[in-house]
Short mmCIF file of C-alpha atoms in Angstrom, two decimals:
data_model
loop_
_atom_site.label_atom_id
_atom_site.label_comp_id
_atom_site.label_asym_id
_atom_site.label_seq_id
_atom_site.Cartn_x
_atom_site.Cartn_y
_atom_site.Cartn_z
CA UNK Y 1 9.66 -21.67 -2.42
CA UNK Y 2 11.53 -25.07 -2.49
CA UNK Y 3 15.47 -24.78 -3.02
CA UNK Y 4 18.07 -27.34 -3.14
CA UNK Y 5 21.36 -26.96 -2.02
CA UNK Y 6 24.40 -29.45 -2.81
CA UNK Y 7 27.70 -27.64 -1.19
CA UNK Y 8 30.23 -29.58 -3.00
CA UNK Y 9 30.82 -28.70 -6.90
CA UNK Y 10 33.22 -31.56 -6.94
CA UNK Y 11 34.31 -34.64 -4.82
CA UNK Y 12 37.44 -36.96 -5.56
CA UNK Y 13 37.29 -40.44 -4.02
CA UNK Y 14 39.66 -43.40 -4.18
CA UNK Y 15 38.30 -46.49 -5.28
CA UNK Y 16 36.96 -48.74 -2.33
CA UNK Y 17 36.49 -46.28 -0.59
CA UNK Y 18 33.34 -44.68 1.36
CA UNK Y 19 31.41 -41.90 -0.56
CA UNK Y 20 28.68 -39.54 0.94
CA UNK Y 21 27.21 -36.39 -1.11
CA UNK Y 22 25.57 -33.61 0.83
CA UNK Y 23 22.13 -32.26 -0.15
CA UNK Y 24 20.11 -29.52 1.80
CA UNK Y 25 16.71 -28.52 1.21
CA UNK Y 26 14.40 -25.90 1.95
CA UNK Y 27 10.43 -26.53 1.84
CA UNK Y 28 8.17 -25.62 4.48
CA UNK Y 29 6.48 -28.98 4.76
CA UNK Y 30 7.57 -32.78 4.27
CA UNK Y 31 9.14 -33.04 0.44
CA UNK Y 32 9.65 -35.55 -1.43
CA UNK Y 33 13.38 -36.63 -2.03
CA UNK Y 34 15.35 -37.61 -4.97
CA UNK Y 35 18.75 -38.59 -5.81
CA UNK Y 36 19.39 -38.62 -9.76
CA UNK Y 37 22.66 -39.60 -11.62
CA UNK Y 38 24.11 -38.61 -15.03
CA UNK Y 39 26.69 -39.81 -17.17
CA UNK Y 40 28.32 -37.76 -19.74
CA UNK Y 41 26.24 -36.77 -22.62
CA UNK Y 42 23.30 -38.66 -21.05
CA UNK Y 43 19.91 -38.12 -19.07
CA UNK Y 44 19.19 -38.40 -15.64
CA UNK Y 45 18.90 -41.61 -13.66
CA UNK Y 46 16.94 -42.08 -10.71
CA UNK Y 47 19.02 -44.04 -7.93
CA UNK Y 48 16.34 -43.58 -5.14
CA UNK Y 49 13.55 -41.89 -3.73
CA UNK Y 50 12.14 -40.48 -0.01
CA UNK Y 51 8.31 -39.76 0.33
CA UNK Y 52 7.28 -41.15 4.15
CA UNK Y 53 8.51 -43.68 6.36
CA UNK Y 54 11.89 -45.18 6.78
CA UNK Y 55 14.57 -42.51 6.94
CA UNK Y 56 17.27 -44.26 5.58
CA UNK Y 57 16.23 -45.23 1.71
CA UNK Y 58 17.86 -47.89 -0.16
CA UNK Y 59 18.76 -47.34 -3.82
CA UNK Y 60 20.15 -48.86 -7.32
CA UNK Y 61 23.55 -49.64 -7.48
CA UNK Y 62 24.34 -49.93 -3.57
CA UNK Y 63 23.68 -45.91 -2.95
CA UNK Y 64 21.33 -44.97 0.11
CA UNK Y 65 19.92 -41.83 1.46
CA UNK Y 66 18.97 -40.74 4.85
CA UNK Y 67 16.48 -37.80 5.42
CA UNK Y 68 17.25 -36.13 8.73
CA UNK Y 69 14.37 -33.91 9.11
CA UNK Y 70 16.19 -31.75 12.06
CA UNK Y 71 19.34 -30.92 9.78
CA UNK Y 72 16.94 -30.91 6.62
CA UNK Y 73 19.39 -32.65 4.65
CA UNK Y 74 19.71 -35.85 2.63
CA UNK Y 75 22.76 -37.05 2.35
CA UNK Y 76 23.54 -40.13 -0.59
CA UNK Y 77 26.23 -43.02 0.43
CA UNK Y 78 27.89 -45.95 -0.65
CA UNK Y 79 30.21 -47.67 1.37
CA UNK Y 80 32.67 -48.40 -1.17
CA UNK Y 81 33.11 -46.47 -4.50
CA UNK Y 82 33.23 -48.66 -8.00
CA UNK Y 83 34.99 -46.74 -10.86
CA UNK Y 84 31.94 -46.81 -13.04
CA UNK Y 85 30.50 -44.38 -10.13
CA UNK Y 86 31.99 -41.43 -11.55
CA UNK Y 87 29.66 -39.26 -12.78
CA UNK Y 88 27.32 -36.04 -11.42
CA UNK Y 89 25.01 -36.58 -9.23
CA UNK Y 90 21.57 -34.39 -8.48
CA UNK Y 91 19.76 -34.17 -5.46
CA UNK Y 92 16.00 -33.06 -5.91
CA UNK Y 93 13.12 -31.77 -3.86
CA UNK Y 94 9.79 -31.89 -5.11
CA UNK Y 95 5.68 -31.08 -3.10
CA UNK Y 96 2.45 -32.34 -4.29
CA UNK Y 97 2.18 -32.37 -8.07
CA UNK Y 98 4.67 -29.00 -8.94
CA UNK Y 99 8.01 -30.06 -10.71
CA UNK Y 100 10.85 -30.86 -9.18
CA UNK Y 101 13.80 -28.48 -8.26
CA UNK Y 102 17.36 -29.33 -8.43
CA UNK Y 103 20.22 -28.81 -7.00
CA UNK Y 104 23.10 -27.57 -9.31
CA UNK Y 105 24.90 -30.93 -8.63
CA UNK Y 106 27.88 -32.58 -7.35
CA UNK Y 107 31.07 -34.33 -9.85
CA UNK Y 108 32.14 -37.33 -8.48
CA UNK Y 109 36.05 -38.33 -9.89
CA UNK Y 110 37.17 -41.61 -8.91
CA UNK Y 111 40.83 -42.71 -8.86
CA UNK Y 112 42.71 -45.86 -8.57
CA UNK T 1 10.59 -51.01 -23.61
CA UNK T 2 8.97 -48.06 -22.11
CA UNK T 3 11.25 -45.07 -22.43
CA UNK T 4 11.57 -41.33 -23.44
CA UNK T 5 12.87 -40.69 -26.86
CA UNK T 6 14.48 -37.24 -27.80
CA UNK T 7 16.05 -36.23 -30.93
CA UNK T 8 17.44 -35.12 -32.33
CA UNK T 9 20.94 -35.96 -30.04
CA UNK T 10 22.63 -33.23 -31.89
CA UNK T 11 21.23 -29.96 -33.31
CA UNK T 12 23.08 -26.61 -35.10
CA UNK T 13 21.32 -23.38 -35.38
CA UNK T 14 22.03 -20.19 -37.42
CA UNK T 15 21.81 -17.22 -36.66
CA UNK T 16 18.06 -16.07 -36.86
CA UNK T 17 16.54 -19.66 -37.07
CA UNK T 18 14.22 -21.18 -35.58
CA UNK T 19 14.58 -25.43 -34.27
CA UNK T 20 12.33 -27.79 -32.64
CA UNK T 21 13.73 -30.41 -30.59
CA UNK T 22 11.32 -33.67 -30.45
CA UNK T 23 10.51 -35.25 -27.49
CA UNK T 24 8.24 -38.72 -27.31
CA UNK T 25 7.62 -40.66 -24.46
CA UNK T 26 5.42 -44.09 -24.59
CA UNK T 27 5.29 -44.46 -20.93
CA UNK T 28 1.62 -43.31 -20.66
CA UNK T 29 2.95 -40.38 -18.19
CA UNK T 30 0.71 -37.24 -18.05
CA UNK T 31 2.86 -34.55 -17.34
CA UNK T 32 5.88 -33.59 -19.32
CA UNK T 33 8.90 -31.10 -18.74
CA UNK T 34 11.57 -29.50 -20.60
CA UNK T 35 14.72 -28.59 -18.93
CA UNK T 36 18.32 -26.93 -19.76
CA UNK T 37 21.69 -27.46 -18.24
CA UNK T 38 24.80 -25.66 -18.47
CA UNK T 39 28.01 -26.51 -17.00
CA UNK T 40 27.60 -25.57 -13.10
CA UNK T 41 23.84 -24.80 -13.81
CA UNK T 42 22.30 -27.92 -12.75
CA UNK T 43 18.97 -28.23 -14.36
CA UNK T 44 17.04 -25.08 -14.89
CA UNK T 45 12.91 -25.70 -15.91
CA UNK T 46 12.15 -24.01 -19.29
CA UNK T 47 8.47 -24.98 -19.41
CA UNK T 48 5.92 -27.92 -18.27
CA UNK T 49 2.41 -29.66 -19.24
CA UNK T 50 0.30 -31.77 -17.12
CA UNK T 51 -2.38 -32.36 -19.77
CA UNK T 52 -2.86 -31.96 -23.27
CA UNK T 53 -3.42 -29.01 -24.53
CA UNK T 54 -2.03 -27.09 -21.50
CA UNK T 55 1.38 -26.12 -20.41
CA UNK T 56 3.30 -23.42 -18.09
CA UNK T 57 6.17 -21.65 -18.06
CA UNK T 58 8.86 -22.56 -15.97
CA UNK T 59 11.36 -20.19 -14.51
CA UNK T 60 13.63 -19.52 -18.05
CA UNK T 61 10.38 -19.71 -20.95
CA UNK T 62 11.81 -16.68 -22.51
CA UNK T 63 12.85 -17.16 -26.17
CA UNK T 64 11.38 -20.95 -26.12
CA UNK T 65 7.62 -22.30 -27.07
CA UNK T 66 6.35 -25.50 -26.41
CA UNK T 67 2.57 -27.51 -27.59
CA UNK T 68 1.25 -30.55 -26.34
CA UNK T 69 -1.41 -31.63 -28.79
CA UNK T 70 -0.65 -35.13 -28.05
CA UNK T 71 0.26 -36.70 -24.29
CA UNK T 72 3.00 -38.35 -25.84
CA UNK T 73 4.74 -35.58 -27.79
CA UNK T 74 5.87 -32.60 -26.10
CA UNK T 75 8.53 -30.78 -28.90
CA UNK T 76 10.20 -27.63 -27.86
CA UNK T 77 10.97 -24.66 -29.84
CA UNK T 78 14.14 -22.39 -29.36
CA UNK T 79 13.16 -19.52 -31.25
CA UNK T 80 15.57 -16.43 -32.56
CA UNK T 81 14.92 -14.49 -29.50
CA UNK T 82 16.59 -16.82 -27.25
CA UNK T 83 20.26 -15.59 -27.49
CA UNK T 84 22.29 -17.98 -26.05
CA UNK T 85 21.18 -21.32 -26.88
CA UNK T 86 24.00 -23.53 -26.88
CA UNK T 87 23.00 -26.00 -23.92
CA UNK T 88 22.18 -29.45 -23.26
CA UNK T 89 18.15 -30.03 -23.35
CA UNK T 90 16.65 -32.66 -21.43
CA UNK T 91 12.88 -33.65 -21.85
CA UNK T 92 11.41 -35.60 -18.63
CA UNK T 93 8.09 -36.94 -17.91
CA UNK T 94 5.87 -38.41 -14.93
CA UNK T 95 2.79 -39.86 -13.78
CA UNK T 96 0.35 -37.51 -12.17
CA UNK T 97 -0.18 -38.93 -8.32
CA UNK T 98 -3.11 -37.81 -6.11
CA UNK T 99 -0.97 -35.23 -4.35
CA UNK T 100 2.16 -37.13 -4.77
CA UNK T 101 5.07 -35.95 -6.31
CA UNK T 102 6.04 -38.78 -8.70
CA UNK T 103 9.63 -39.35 -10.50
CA UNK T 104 10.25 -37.55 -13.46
CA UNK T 105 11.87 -40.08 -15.86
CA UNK T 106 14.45 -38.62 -18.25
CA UNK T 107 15.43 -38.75 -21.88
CA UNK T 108 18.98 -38.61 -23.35
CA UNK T 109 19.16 -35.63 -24.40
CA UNK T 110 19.84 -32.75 -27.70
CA UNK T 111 23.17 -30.72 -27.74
CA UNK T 112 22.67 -27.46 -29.05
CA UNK T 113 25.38 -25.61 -30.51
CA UNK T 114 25.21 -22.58 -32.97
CA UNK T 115 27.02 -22.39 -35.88
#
């Protein structure tokens, strides 16, 4: 069965600077890879996606992604942290046409 | 614009009653999903249809029911027998690929609460 694992319940950046959020999965054959983002009170937005080719993904809103297929991870990053970035962010793992599964997610605080 | 609607945002239940949370979506997606999140929960899948008139049960269906008569309408029912209700429900909904697994677009959301 697929799983999703994000390790950190809560991260705490200053603004400006670099950000990355960890994500693990666990499928037995290539997934598909998302990175979602919420804001309070509010649905899910997609920032990017992985399916083949290019390991490092480029995203909305200067995030990017990198599947390392060795360490089974894919980690999100942005070079330098806006305050409007604050928010929880979901990393999810999906194969062929089942739904996705997410990870519990990770709350990003940003201060000045 | 294309989008998912859900409403409505805010919903109280007694004791005993039965609600229906609506979800619409005019993006011409066929599968749709219903999903709950609690604090430190992420998002947990309560139940899913690919096509009309079909749906499964994801891994919390008990004390909810779901129909799809329509591929844009998918409303959920949280029925007496689910106990603990108060949560955050999200309705999602993607294309179908050819093997491919597709983003799942999201609506706003409907706050439970019991009175």
């Amino acid at each position: 069965a697929q799983s999703v694992t994000q390790p950190d319940i809560h991260i705490t950046v200053s603004e400006g600077a670099s950000l990355e959020l960890r994500c693990n999965y666990s499928y037995g054959a290539t997934p598909y890879l998302f990175w979602y983002v919420q804001s309070p009170g509010q649905g899910l937005q997609l920032l990017l996606k992985y399916f083949s080719g290019d390991t490092l993904v480029q995203g909305i809103k200067g995030f990017e992604a990198e599947f390392k297929r060795s360490q089974s991870s894919f980690n999100l990053r942005k070079p330098s942290v806006h305050w409007s970035d604050a928010a929880e962010y979901f990393c999810a793992v999906g194969a062929g046409n089942t739904p996705l599964v997410f990870g519990k997610g990770t709350r990003l605080s940003v201060i000045a | 614009d294309g989008g998912i609607t859900q409403s409505p945002k805010y919903l109280f239940r007694k004791e005993g009653q039965n609600v229906t949370l609506s979800c619409e979506q005019n993006l011409n997606h066929d599968a749709m999903y219903w999903y709950r999140q609690d604090p430190g929960q992420g998002l947990r899948l309560i139940y899913y249809s690919q096509i009309v008139n079909d749906f499964q049960k994801g891994d919390i269906a008990e004390g909810y029911s779901v129909s799809r008569e329509k591929k844009e309408s998918f409303p959920l029912t949280v029925t007496s027998a689910q106990k603990n209700p108060t949560a955050f429900y999200l309705c999602a909904s993607s294309i179908m690929g050819q093997g491919d697994n597709q983003p799942q677009h999201f609506g706003d959301g409907t706050r439970l609460s019991i009175l």
